[in-house]
């Protein structure tokens, strides 16, 4: 089905329901934002048809998963396929509450929102969904730093995870990791959103850059992403505040040869997605991670051709969308 046909059939008919939830995080004054989309005719809430997502180290779940390129987002696509989809923003990201330290100058406090906090917030979100839908488990999707959050959660809470799908998860690296620019780390960093396009395109071969991200798609994404920035001054300058806890953990764990968790402890079926041109999580790193998934009841690798770390927002995005939907939908049982 083409993107245009899918977008038209999904939204002209008003088939998608969009709910928003603010959930107590367990920390006074901090609430977690969860967006939820499903088909209007979705009445049977089943574990295998429920997905909970979490984002990476810089951009929120809404920014990564719910910008309607060509009229339809990743979350819209999954909802249209019959899934009940939830996506959480960890504290400090998107529409979740920012820790008070994020209102101060960044050099006044240490890096905020470490991976431990991300895992705790994700666990809170999953427990909320389990209670809301009366379930015992859910499917999980995440990318990049979110892959560490979701992977660690799955390793420690196997009874609550039906299947786990990861796009370019972090793993040990002995080469520079692009997101860490070096130097001292404050509580957060300022990300120039409009400058992201040049860096994004530079990771692909020159011959493919013109078609990788349609210009109107990037403009839509930048507008959506900046709309979530709560600092008016930063927003007007085209900048987004992103916490540095995940960057500190690159140094503490991934660059130090010290895994944050053991992928071999994940028991659920695992789908690993990787983009051909991903320089943030290079091919060898992804392969090494895949080889660590020895405890998974089954595992699958899908390489997305002509795609970067941000494969979900590029012209070949439907490859990734379809693989995730197929993986969560199939009833394959290992012997």
PDB file of C-alpha atoms in Angstrom, residues 25-312:
ATOM      1  CA  UNK A  25       6.905   9.339  37.939  1.00  0.00           C
ATOM      2  CA  UNK A  26       7.470   8.586  41.610  1.00  0.00           C
ATOM      3  CA  UNK A  27       9.412  11.850  41.961  1.00  0.00           C
ATOM      4  CA  UNK A  28       7.534  14.819  43.402  1.00  0.00           C
ATOM      5  CA  UNK A  29       6.637  17.315  40.709  1.00  0.00           C
ATOM      6  CA  UNK A  30       7.694  15.091  37.786  1.00  0.00           C
ATOM      7  CA  UNK A  31       5.072  13.671  35.447  1.00  0.00           C
ATOM      8  CA  UNK A  32       5.712  11.471  32.429  1.00  0.00           C
ATOM      9  CA  UNK A  33       3.899  12.073  29.170  1.00  0.00           C
ATOM     10  CA  UNK A  34       2.549   9.125  27.185  1.00  0.00           C
ATOM     11  CA  UNK A  35       0.930   9.484  23.789  1.00  0.00           C
ATOM     12  CA  UNK A  36      -1.405   6.661  22.725  1.00  0.00           C
ATOM     13  CA  UNK A  37      -2.845   5.894  19.295  1.00  0.00           C
ATOM     14  CA  UNK A  38      -5.066   3.057  18.137  1.00  0.00           C
ATOM     15  CA  UNK A  39      -7.783   2.405  15.604  1.00  0.00           C
ATOM     16  CA  UNK A  40     -11.223   3.584  16.595  1.00  0.00           C
ATOM     17  CA  UNK A  41     -12.502   0.027  16.181  1.00  0.00           C
ATOM     18  CA  UNK A  42      -9.742  -1.387  18.422  1.00  0.00           C
ATOM     19  CA  UNK A  43     -11.746  -2.993  21.238  1.00  0.00           C
ATOM     20  CA  UNK A  44      -9.804  -6.111  22.332  1.00  0.00           C
ATOM     21  CA  UNK A  45      -6.716  -5.076  24.302  1.00  0.00           C
ATOM     22  CA  UNK A  46      -4.207  -7.913  24.023  1.00  0.00           C
ATOM     23  CA  UNK A  47      -0.575  -8.091  25.122  1.00  0.00           C
ATOM     24  CA  UNK A  48       0.630  -9.132  21.677  1.00  0.00           C
ATOM     25  CA  UNK A  49      -1.168  -6.158  20.075  1.00  0.00           C
ATOM     26  CA  UNK A  50       0.157  -3.539  22.522  1.00  0.00           C
ATOM     27  CA  UNK A  51       3.416  -1.635  21.998  1.00  0.00           C
ATOM     28  CA  UNK A  52       5.274   0.700  24.371  1.00  0.00           C
ATOM     29  CA  UNK A  53       8.055   2.863  22.883  1.00  0.00           C
ATOM     30  CA  UNK A  54      10.855   5.001  24.233  1.00  0.00           C
ATOM     31  CA  UNK A  55      13.126   7.497  22.445  1.00  0.00           C
ATOM     32  CA  UNK A  56      16.855   8.143  22.140  1.00  0.00           C
ATOM     33  CA  UNK A  57      19.271  10.521  23.864  1.00  0.00           C
ATOM     34  CA  UNK A  58      18.344  13.766  22.102  1.00  0.00           C
ATOM     35  CA  UNK A  59      14.810  13.863  20.701  1.00  0.00           C
ATOM     36  CA  UNK A  60      11.473  12.878  22.245  1.00  0.00           C
ATOM     37  CA  UNK A  61       9.187  10.004  21.264  1.00  0.00           C
ATOM     38  CA  UNK A  62       6.913  12.459  19.487  1.00  0.00           C
ATOM     39  CA  UNK A  63       9.823  13.909  17.513  1.00  0.00           C
ATOM     40  CA  UNK A  64      11.172  10.501  16.468  1.00  0.00           C
ATOM     41  CA  UNK A  65       8.000   8.463  16.069  1.00  0.00           C
ATOM     42  CA  UNK A  66       4.962  10.679  15.585  1.00  0.00           C
ATOM     43  CA  UNK A  67       5.703  13.380  13.017  1.00  0.00           C
ATOM     44  CA  UNK A  68       3.236  12.754  10.140  1.00  0.00           C
ATOM     45  CA  UNK A  69       5.524  12.665   7.115  1.00  0.00           C
ATOM     46  CA  UNK A  70       3.398  12.498   3.988  1.00  0.00           C
ATOM     47  CA  UNK A  71       0.390  12.460   6.311  1.00  0.00           C
ATOM     48  CA  UNK A  72       1.313   9.462   8.454  1.00  0.00           C
ATOM     49  CA  UNK A  73       3.783   8.803  11.275  1.00  0.00           C
ATOM     50  CA  UNK A  74       5.404   5.587  12.495  1.00  0.00           C
ATOM     51  CA  UNK A  75       2.928   5.434  15.376  1.00  0.00           C
ATOM     52  CA  UNK A  76       0.025   6.106  12.992  1.00  0.00           C
ATOM     53  CA  UNK A  77       1.198   3.261  10.766  1.00  0.00           C
ATOM     54  CA  UNK A  78       1.352   0.783  13.647  1.00  0.00           C
ATOM     55  CA  UNK A  79      -2.024   1.918  14.960  1.00  0.00           C
ATOM     56  CA  UNK A  80      -3.527   1.490  11.507  1.00  0.00           C
ATOM     57  CA  UNK A  81      -2.096  -2.056  11.451  1.00  0.00           C
ATOM     58  CA  UNK A  82      -4.140  -2.884  14.545  1.00  0.00           C
ATOM     59  CA  UNK A  83      -1.738  -2.108  17.377  1.00  0.00           C
ATOM     60  CA  UNK A  84      -2.441  -0.131  20.537  1.00  0.00           C
ATOM     61  CA  UNK A  85       0.652   2.080  20.594  1.00  0.00           C
ATOM     62  CA  UNK A  86       2.034   4.030  23.549  1.00  0.00           C
ATOM     63  CA  UNK A  87       5.183   6.193  23.483  1.00  0.00           C
ATOM     64  CA  UNK A  88       6.687   7.702  26.618  1.00  0.00           C
ATOM     65  CA  UNK A  89       8.885  10.757  27.044  1.00  0.00           C
ATOM     66  CA  UNK A  90      11.470  10.224  29.780  1.00  0.00           C
ATOM     67  CA  UNK A  91      11.615  13.157  32.215  1.00  0.00           C
ATOM     68  CA  UNK A  92      13.356  16.132  30.661  1.00  0.00           C
ATOM     69  CA  UNK A  93      12.205  15.193  27.159  1.00  0.00           C
ATOM     70  CA  UNK A  94       9.232  16.213  25.045  1.00  0.00           C
ATOM     71  CA  UNK A  95       6.093  16.869  27.035  1.00  0.00           C
ATOM     72  CA  UNK A  96       7.274  15.218  30.251  1.00  0.00           C
ATOM     73  CA  UNK A  97       8.245  17.460  33.182  1.00  0.00           C
ATOM     74  CA  UNK A  98      11.748  18.847  33.119  1.00  0.00           C
ATOM     75  CA  UNK A  99      13.836  18.427  36.272  1.00  0.00           C
ATOM     76  CA  UNK A 100      14.253  21.844  37.931  1.00  0.00           C
ATOM     77  CA  UNK A 101      17.990  21.790  37.171  1.00  0.00           C
ATOM     78  CA  UNK A 102      17.122  22.194  33.484  1.00  0.00           C
ATOM     79  CA  UNK A 103      15.875  25.711  34.223  1.00  0.00           C
ATOM     80  CA  UNK A 104      19.338  26.726  35.455  1.00  0.00           C
ATOM     81  CA  UNK A 105      22.520  27.261  33.471  1.00  0.00           C
ATOM     82  CA  UNK A 106      23.901  23.848  32.439  1.00  0.00           C
ATOM     83  CA  UNK A 107      27.297  24.274  34.086  1.00  0.00           C
ATOM     84  CA  UNK A 108      25.697  24.602  37.540  1.00  0.00           C
ATOM     85  CA  UNK A 109      24.713  20.925  37.782  1.00  0.00           C
ATOM     86  CA  UNK A 110      26.085  17.508  36.758  1.00  0.00           C
ATOM     87  CA  UNK A 111      24.639  15.575  33.798  1.00  0.00           C
ATOM     88  CA  UNK A 112      20.920  14.922  34.207  1.00  0.00           C
ATOM     89  CA  UNK A 113      18.739  11.887  33.449  1.00  0.00           C
ATOM     90  CA  UNK A 114      21.177   8.993  33.425  1.00  0.00           C
ATOM     91  CA  UNK A 115      20.190   5.632  31.969  1.00  0.00           C
ATOM     92  CA  UNK A 116      19.089   4.424  35.412  1.00  0.00           C
ATOM     93  CA  UNK A 117      16.479   7.181  35.376  1.00  0.00           C
ATOM     94  CA  UNK A 118      15.450   6.309  31.829  1.00  0.00           C
ATOM     95  CA  UNK A 119      14.886   2.675  32.792  1.00  0.00           C
ATOM     96  CA  UNK A 120      12.894   3.688  35.866  1.00  0.00           C
ATOM     97  CA  UNK A 121      10.692   6.066  33.856  1.00  0.00           C
ATOM     98  CA  UNK A 122      10.146   3.455  31.167  1.00  0.00           C
ATOM     99  CA  UNK A 123       9.180   0.896  33.824  1.00  0.00           C
ATOM    100  CA  UNK A 124       6.664   3.392  35.226  1.00  0.00           C
ATOM    101  CA  UNK A 125       5.185   3.847  31.750  1.00  0.00           C
ATOM    102  CA  UNK A 126       4.903   0.107  31.123  1.00  0.00           C
ATOM    103  CA  UNK A 127       3.243  -0.470  34.496  1.00  0.00           C
ATOM    104  CA  UNK A 128       0.752   2.293  33.706  1.00  0.00           C
ATOM    105  CA  UNK A 129      -0.140   0.649  30.390  1.00  0.00           C
ATOM    106  CA  UNK A 130      -0.474  -2.761  32.037  1.00  0.00           C
ATOM    107  CA  UNK A 131      -2.920  -1.334  34.572  1.00  0.00           C
ATOM    108  CA  UNK A 132      -4.808   0.730  32.005  1.00  0.00           C
ATOM    109  CA  UNK A 133      -5.347  -2.193  29.649  1.00  0.00           C
ATOM    110  CA  UNK A 134      -5.511  -5.012  32.200  1.00  0.00           C
ATOM    111  CA  UNK A 135      -2.487  -6.816  30.726  1.00  0.00           C
ATOM    112  CA  UNK A 136       0.489  -8.752  32.049  1.00  0.00           C
ATOM    113  CA  UNK A 137       2.965  -7.878  29.289  1.00  0.00           C
ATOM    114  CA  UNK A 138       3.517  -5.665  26.221  1.00  0.00           C
ATOM    115  CA  UNK A 139       5.699  -5.445  23.126  1.00  0.00           C
ATOM    116  CA  UNK A 140       8.563  -2.944  23.332  1.00  0.00           C
ATOM    117  CA  UNK A 141      10.223  -0.773  20.674  1.00  0.00           C
ATOM    118  CA  UNK A 142      13.138   1.631  21.076  1.00  0.00           C
ATOM    119  CA  UNK A 143      16.110   3.113  19.254  1.00  0.00           C
ATOM    120  CA  UNK A 144      19.654   4.237  20.083  1.00  0.00           C
ATOM    121  CA  UNK A 145      19.918   5.223  23.802  1.00  0.00           C
ATOM    122  CA  UNK A 146      16.335   4.049  24.126  1.00  0.00           C
ATOM    123  CA  UNK A 147      17.640   0.655  23.024  1.00  0.00           C
ATOM    124  CA  UNK A 148      19.734   0.573  26.189  1.00  0.00           C
ATOM    125  CA  UNK A 149      16.738   1.625  28.275  1.00  0.00           C
ATOM    126  CA  UNK A 150      14.435  -0.955  26.684  1.00  0.00           C
ATOM    127  CA  UNK A 151      17.079  -3.675  26.492  1.00  0.00           C
ATOM    128  CA  UNK A 152      17.969  -3.321  30.162  1.00  0.00           C
ATOM    129  CA  UNK A 153      14.272  -3.293  31.051  1.00  0.00           C
ATOM    130  CA  UNK A 154      13.644  -6.459  29.028  1.00  0.00           C
ATOM    131  CA  UNK A 155      16.654  -8.197  30.588  1.00  0.00           C
ATOM    132  CA  UNK A 156      15.355  -7.416  34.094  1.00  0.00           C
ATOM    133  CA  UNK A 157      11.599  -7.760  33.487  1.00  0.00           C
ATOM    134  CA  UNK A 158      11.253 -10.644  31.071  1.00  0.00           C
ATOM    135  CA  UNK A 159       7.782 -11.531  32.311  1.00  0.00           C
ATOM    136  CA  UNK A 160       6.461  -8.148  31.125  1.00  0.00           C
ATOM    137  CA  UNK A 161       7.888  -8.225  27.584  1.00  0.00           C
ATOM    138  CA  UNK A 162       6.231 -10.197  24.778  1.00  0.00           C
ATOM    139  CA  UNK A 163       8.691  -9.162  22.055  1.00  0.00           C
ATOM    140  CA  UNK A 164      11.469  -6.573  21.789  1.00  0.00           C
ATOM    141  CA  UNK A 165      12.301  -4.596  18.638  1.00  0.00           C
ATOM    142  CA  UNK A 166      15.368  -2.337  18.620  1.00  0.00           C
ATOM    143  CA  UNK A 167      16.689   0.073  15.998  1.00  0.00           C
ATOM    144  CA  UNK A 168      20.435   0.706  16.296  1.00  0.00           C
ATOM    145  CA  UNK A 169      20.863   0.065  20.041  1.00  0.00           C
ATOM    146  CA  UNK A 170      24.022   1.200  21.833  1.00  0.00           C
ATOM    147  CA  UNK A 171      26.853  -1.230  22.511  1.00  0.00           C
ATOM    148  CA  UNK A 172      30.540  -1.171  23.434  1.00  0.00           C
ATOM    149  CA  UNK A 173      32.680   0.926  21.132  1.00  0.00           C
ATOM    150  CA  UNK A 174      36.421   1.507  20.784  1.00  0.00           C
ATOM    151  CA  UNK A 175      35.927   4.273  18.227  1.00  0.00           C
ATOM    152  CA  UNK A 176      34.540   7.790  18.793  1.00  0.00           C
ATOM    153  CA  UNK A 177      30.773   7.969  19.243  1.00  0.00           C
ATOM    154  CA  UNK A 178      29.485  10.985  17.286  1.00  0.00           C
ATOM    155  CA  UNK A 179      26.915  12.161  19.825  1.00  0.00           C
ATOM    156  CA  UNK A 180      29.689  12.709  22.404  1.00  0.00           C
ATOM    157  CA  UNK A 181      31.552  15.825  21.284  1.00  0.00           C
ATOM    158  CA  UNK A 182      34.027  15.591  24.172  1.00  0.00           C
ATOM    159  CA  UNK A 183      34.825  18.120  26.867  1.00  0.00           C
ATOM    160  CA  UNK A 184      33.131  18.690  30.229  1.00  0.00           C
ATOM    161  CA  UNK A 185      29.443  17.883  30.495  1.00  0.00           C
ATOM    162  CA  UNK A 186      26.893  20.142  32.124  1.00  0.00           C
ATOM    163  CA  UNK A 187      23.402  19.102  33.110  1.00  0.00           C
ATOM    164  CA  UNK A 188      22.105  19.507  29.559  1.00  0.00           C
ATOM    165  CA  UNK A 189      23.210  20.624  26.111  1.00  0.00           C
ATOM    166  CA  UNK A 190      21.668  22.946  23.533  1.00  0.00           C
ATOM    167  CA  UNK A 191      20.959  21.188  20.243  1.00  0.00           C
ATOM    168  CA  UNK A 192      20.638  23.416  17.134  1.00  0.00           C
ATOM    169  CA  UNK A 193      17.695  21.703  15.470  1.00  0.00           C
ATOM    170  CA  UNK A 194      17.961  23.235  11.999  1.00  0.00           C
ATOM    171  CA  UNK A 195      21.648  22.310  11.829  1.00  0.00           C
ATOM    172  CA  UNK A 196      20.682  18.655  12.205  1.00  0.00           C
ATOM    173  CA  UNK A 197      19.918  18.306   8.507  1.00  0.00           C
ATOM    174  CA  UNK A 198      23.468  18.887   7.295  1.00  0.00           C
ATOM    175  CA  UNK A 199      24.874  16.427   9.808  1.00  0.00           C
ATOM    176  CA  UNK A 200      22.104  13.939   9.017  1.00  0.00           C
ATOM    177  CA  UNK A 201      22.710  14.061   5.271  1.00  0.00           C
ATOM    178  CA  UNK A 202      26.496  13.926   5.683  1.00  0.00           C
ATOM    179  CA  UNK A 203      26.240  10.368   7.022  1.00  0.00           C
ATOM    180  CA  UNK A 204      24.937   9.129   3.663  1.00  0.00           C
ATOM    181  CA  UNK A 205      26.899   8.870   0.388  1.00  0.00           C
ATOM    182  CA  UNK A 206      26.826  12.084  -1.602  1.00  0.00           C
ATOM    183  CA  UNK A 207      24.839  10.569  -4.464  1.00  0.00           C
ATOM    184  CA  UNK A 208      21.925   9.719  -2.142  1.00  0.00           C
ATOM    185  CA  UNK A 209      21.683  12.866  -0.027  1.00  0.00           C
ATOM    186  CA  UNK A 210      19.230  14.723  -2.226  1.00  0.00           C
ATOM    187  CA  UNK A 211      16.598  11.980  -1.927  1.00  0.00           C
ATOM    188  CA  UNK A 212      17.256  10.816   1.639  1.00  0.00           C
ATOM    189  CA  UNK A 213      15.057  13.372   3.436  1.00  0.00           C
ATOM    190  CA  UNK A 214      12.552  15.448   1.449  1.00  0.00           C
ATOM    191  CA  UNK A 215      12.941  19.107   2.367  1.00  0.00           C
ATOM    192  CA  UNK A 216       9.342  19.533   3.466  1.00  0.00           C
ATOM    193  CA  UNK A 217       9.718  16.500   5.745  1.00  0.00           C
ATOM    194  CA  UNK A 218      12.665  18.064   7.540  1.00  0.00           C
ATOM    195  CA  UNK A 219      10.867  21.384   7.919  1.00  0.00           C
ATOM    196  CA  UNK A 220       7.856  19.602   9.408  1.00  0.00           C
ATOM    197  CA  UNK A 221      10.067  17.625  11.785  1.00  0.00           C
ATOM    198  CA  UNK A 222      11.993  20.714  12.919  1.00  0.00           C
ATOM    199  CA  UNK A 223       8.763  22.636  13.558  1.00  0.00           C
ATOM    200  CA  UNK A 224       7.312  19.752  15.593  1.00  0.00           C
ATOM    201  CA  UNK A 225      10.529  19.184  17.533  1.00  0.00           C
ATOM    202  CA  UNK A 226      10.986  22.840  18.469  1.00  0.00           C
ATOM    203  CA  UNK A 227       7.327  23.163  19.479  1.00  0.00           C
ATOM    204  CA  UNK A 228       8.122  20.949  22.478  1.00  0.00           C
ATOM    205  CA  UNK A 229      10.946  23.212  23.734  1.00  0.00           C
ATOM    206  CA  UNK A 230       9.657  24.949  26.859  1.00  0.00           C
ATOM    207  CA  UNK A 231      12.269  27.723  26.860  1.00  0.00           C
ATOM    208  CA  UNK A 232      10.878  30.439  24.618  1.00  0.00           C
ATOM    209  CA  UNK A 233      14.329  31.994  24.124  1.00  0.00           C
ATOM    210  CA  UNK A 234      15.862  28.674  23.058  1.00  0.00           C
ATOM    211  CA  UNK A 235      12.895  27.872  20.845  1.00  0.00           C
ATOM    212  CA  UNK A 236      13.168  31.197  19.035  1.00  0.00           C
ATOM    213  CA  UNK A 237      16.853  30.484  18.418  1.00  0.00           C
ATOM    214  CA  UNK A 238      16.010  27.057  17.018  1.00  0.00           C
ATOM    215  CA  UNK A 239      17.590  25.211  19.940  1.00  0.00           C
ATOM    216  CA  UNK A 240      16.431  22.267  22.040  1.00  0.00           C
ATOM    217  CA  UNK A 241      17.588  21.353  25.545  1.00  0.00           C
ATOM    218  CA  UNK A 242      18.676  17.696  25.794  1.00  0.00           C
ATOM    219  CA  UNK A 243      19.957  16.079  28.975  1.00  0.00           C
ATOM    220  CA  UNK A 244      23.568  14.946  29.252  1.00  0.00           C
ATOM    221  CA  UNK A 245      23.066  11.890  31.456  1.00  0.00           C
ATOM    222  CA  UNK A 246      23.012   9.612  28.391  1.00  0.00           C
ATOM    223  CA  UNK A 247      26.251  11.193  27.147  1.00  0.00           C
ATOM    224  CA  UNK A 248      27.940  10.655  30.498  1.00  0.00           C
ATOM    225  CA  UNK A 249      26.848   7.022  30.360  1.00  0.00           C
ATOM    226  CA  UNK A 250      28.548   6.619  26.978  1.00  0.00           C
ATOM    227  CA  UNK A 251      31.772   7.410  28.824  1.00  0.00           C
ATOM    228  CA  UNK A 252      30.924   5.366  31.902  1.00  0.00           C
ATOM    229  CA  UNK A 253      29.767   2.251  30.063  1.00  0.00           C
ATOM    230  CA  UNK A 254      30.080   2.031  26.293  1.00  0.00           C
ATOM    231  CA  UNK A 255      33.503   3.627  25.826  1.00  0.00           C
ATOM    232  CA  UNK A 256      34.852   2.032  28.995  1.00  0.00           C
ATOM    233  CA  UNK A 257      34.138  -1.566  27.938  1.00  0.00           C
ATOM    234  CA  UNK A 258      31.606  -1.843  30.746  1.00  0.00           C
ATOM    235  CA  UNK A 259      28.173  -3.027  29.509  1.00  0.00           C
ATOM    236  CA  UNK A 260      25.234  -1.357  31.235  1.00  0.00           C
ATOM    237  CA  UNK A 261      23.357  -4.659  30.990  1.00  0.00           C
ATOM    238  CA  UNK A 262      23.831  -8.095  29.445  1.00  0.00           C
ATOM    239  CA  UNK A 263      21.816  -8.707  26.254  1.00  0.00           C
ATOM    240  CA  UNK A 264      22.195 -12.443  26.875  1.00  0.00           C
ATOM    241  CA  UNK A 265      19.706 -12.050  29.740  1.00  0.00           C
ATOM    242  CA  UNK A 266      16.903 -11.035  27.365  1.00  0.00           C
ATOM    243  CA  UNK A 267      14.554 -13.998  26.891  1.00  0.00           C
ATOM    244  CA  UNK A 268      11.917 -12.451  24.632  1.00  0.00           C
ATOM    245  CA  UNK A 269      12.125 -12.690  20.827  1.00  0.00           C
ATOM    246  CA  UNK A 270      14.253  -9.809  19.503  1.00  0.00           C
ATOM    247  CA  UNK A 271      14.223  -7.920  16.214  1.00  0.00           C
ATOM    248  CA  UNK A 272      17.352  -5.874  15.510  1.00  0.00           C
ATOM    249  CA  UNK A 273      16.994  -3.189  12.840  1.00  0.00           C
ATOM    250  CA  UNK A 274      20.008  -1.388  11.430  1.00  0.00           C
ATOM    251  CA  UNK A 275      20.503   1.212   8.702  1.00  0.00           C
ATOM    252  CA  UNK A 276      23.163   0.627   6.060  1.00  0.00           C
ATOM    253  CA  UNK A 277      24.615   4.131   6.498  1.00  0.00           C
ATOM    254  CA  UNK A 278      24.375   4.411  10.290  1.00  0.00           C
ATOM    255  CA  UNK A 279      27.611   5.944  11.608  1.00  0.00           C
ATOM    256  CA  UNK A 280      26.306   6.369  15.182  1.00  0.00           C
ATOM    257  CA  UNK A 281      25.941   2.606  15.536  1.00  0.00           C
ATOM    258  CA  UNK A 282      28.249   1.150  12.853  1.00  0.00           C
ATOM    259  CA  UNK A 283      27.671  -2.255  11.314  1.00  0.00           C
ATOM    260  CA  UNK A 284      30.341  -4.060  13.356  1.00  0.00           C
ATOM    261  CA  UNK A 285      28.902  -2.689  16.581  1.00  0.00           C
ATOM    262  CA  UNK A 286      25.386  -3.826  15.662  1.00  0.00           C
ATOM    263  CA  UNK A 287      26.699  -7.262  14.687  1.00  0.00           C
ATOM    264  CA  UNK A 288      28.481  -7.629  18.012  1.00  0.00           C
ATOM    265  CA  UNK A 289      25.294  -6.681  19.851  1.00  0.00           C
ATOM    266  CA  UNK A 290      23.277  -9.211  17.849  1.00  0.00           C
ATOM    267  CA  UNK A 291      25.763 -11.937  18.747  1.00  0.00           C
ATOM    268  CA  UNK A 292      25.199 -11.180  22.440  1.00  0.00           C
ATOM    269  CA  UNK A 293      21.473 -12.055  22.206  1.00  0.00           C
ATOM    270  CA  UNK A 294      22.108 -15.686  23.057  1.00  0.00           C
ATOM    271  CA  UNK A 295      19.214 -15.976  25.515  1.00  0.00           C
ATOM    272  CA  UNK A 296      16.488 -14.695  23.177  1.00  0.00           C
ATOM    273  CA  UNK A 297      13.873 -17.293  22.274  1.00  0.00           C
ATOM    274  CA  UNK A 298      14.551 -16.247  18.704  1.00  0.00           C
ATOM    275  CA  UNK A 299      16.315 -13.296  17.113  1.00  0.00           C
ATOM    276  CA  UNK A 300      16.218 -11.611  13.734  1.00  0.00           C
ATOM    277  CA  UNK A 301      18.421  -9.038  12.042  1.00  0.00           C
ATOM    278  CA  UNK A 302      17.008  -6.750   9.346  1.00  0.00           C
ATOM    279  CA  UNK A 303      19.377  -4.416   7.517  1.00  0.00           C
ATOM    280  CA  UNK A 304      17.588  -1.410   6.018  1.00  0.00           C
ATOM    281  CA  UNK A 305      19.267  -0.418   2.784  1.00  0.00           C
ATOM    282  CA  UNK A 306      20.075   3.232   2.065  1.00  0.00           C
ATOM    283  CA  UNK A 307      19.193   4.352   5.596  1.00  0.00           C
ATOM    284  CA  UNK A 308      21.003   6.174   8.411  1.00  0.00           C
ATOM    285  CA  UNK A 309      20.556   6.226  12.182  1.00  0.00           C
ATOM    286  CA  UNK A 310      17.290   8.116  11.587  1.00  0.00           C
ATOM    287  CA  UNK A 311      15.834   5.483   9.249  1.00  0.00           C
ATOM    288  CA  UNK A 312      12.321   5.998  10.619  1.00  0.00           C
TER     289      UNK A 312
END
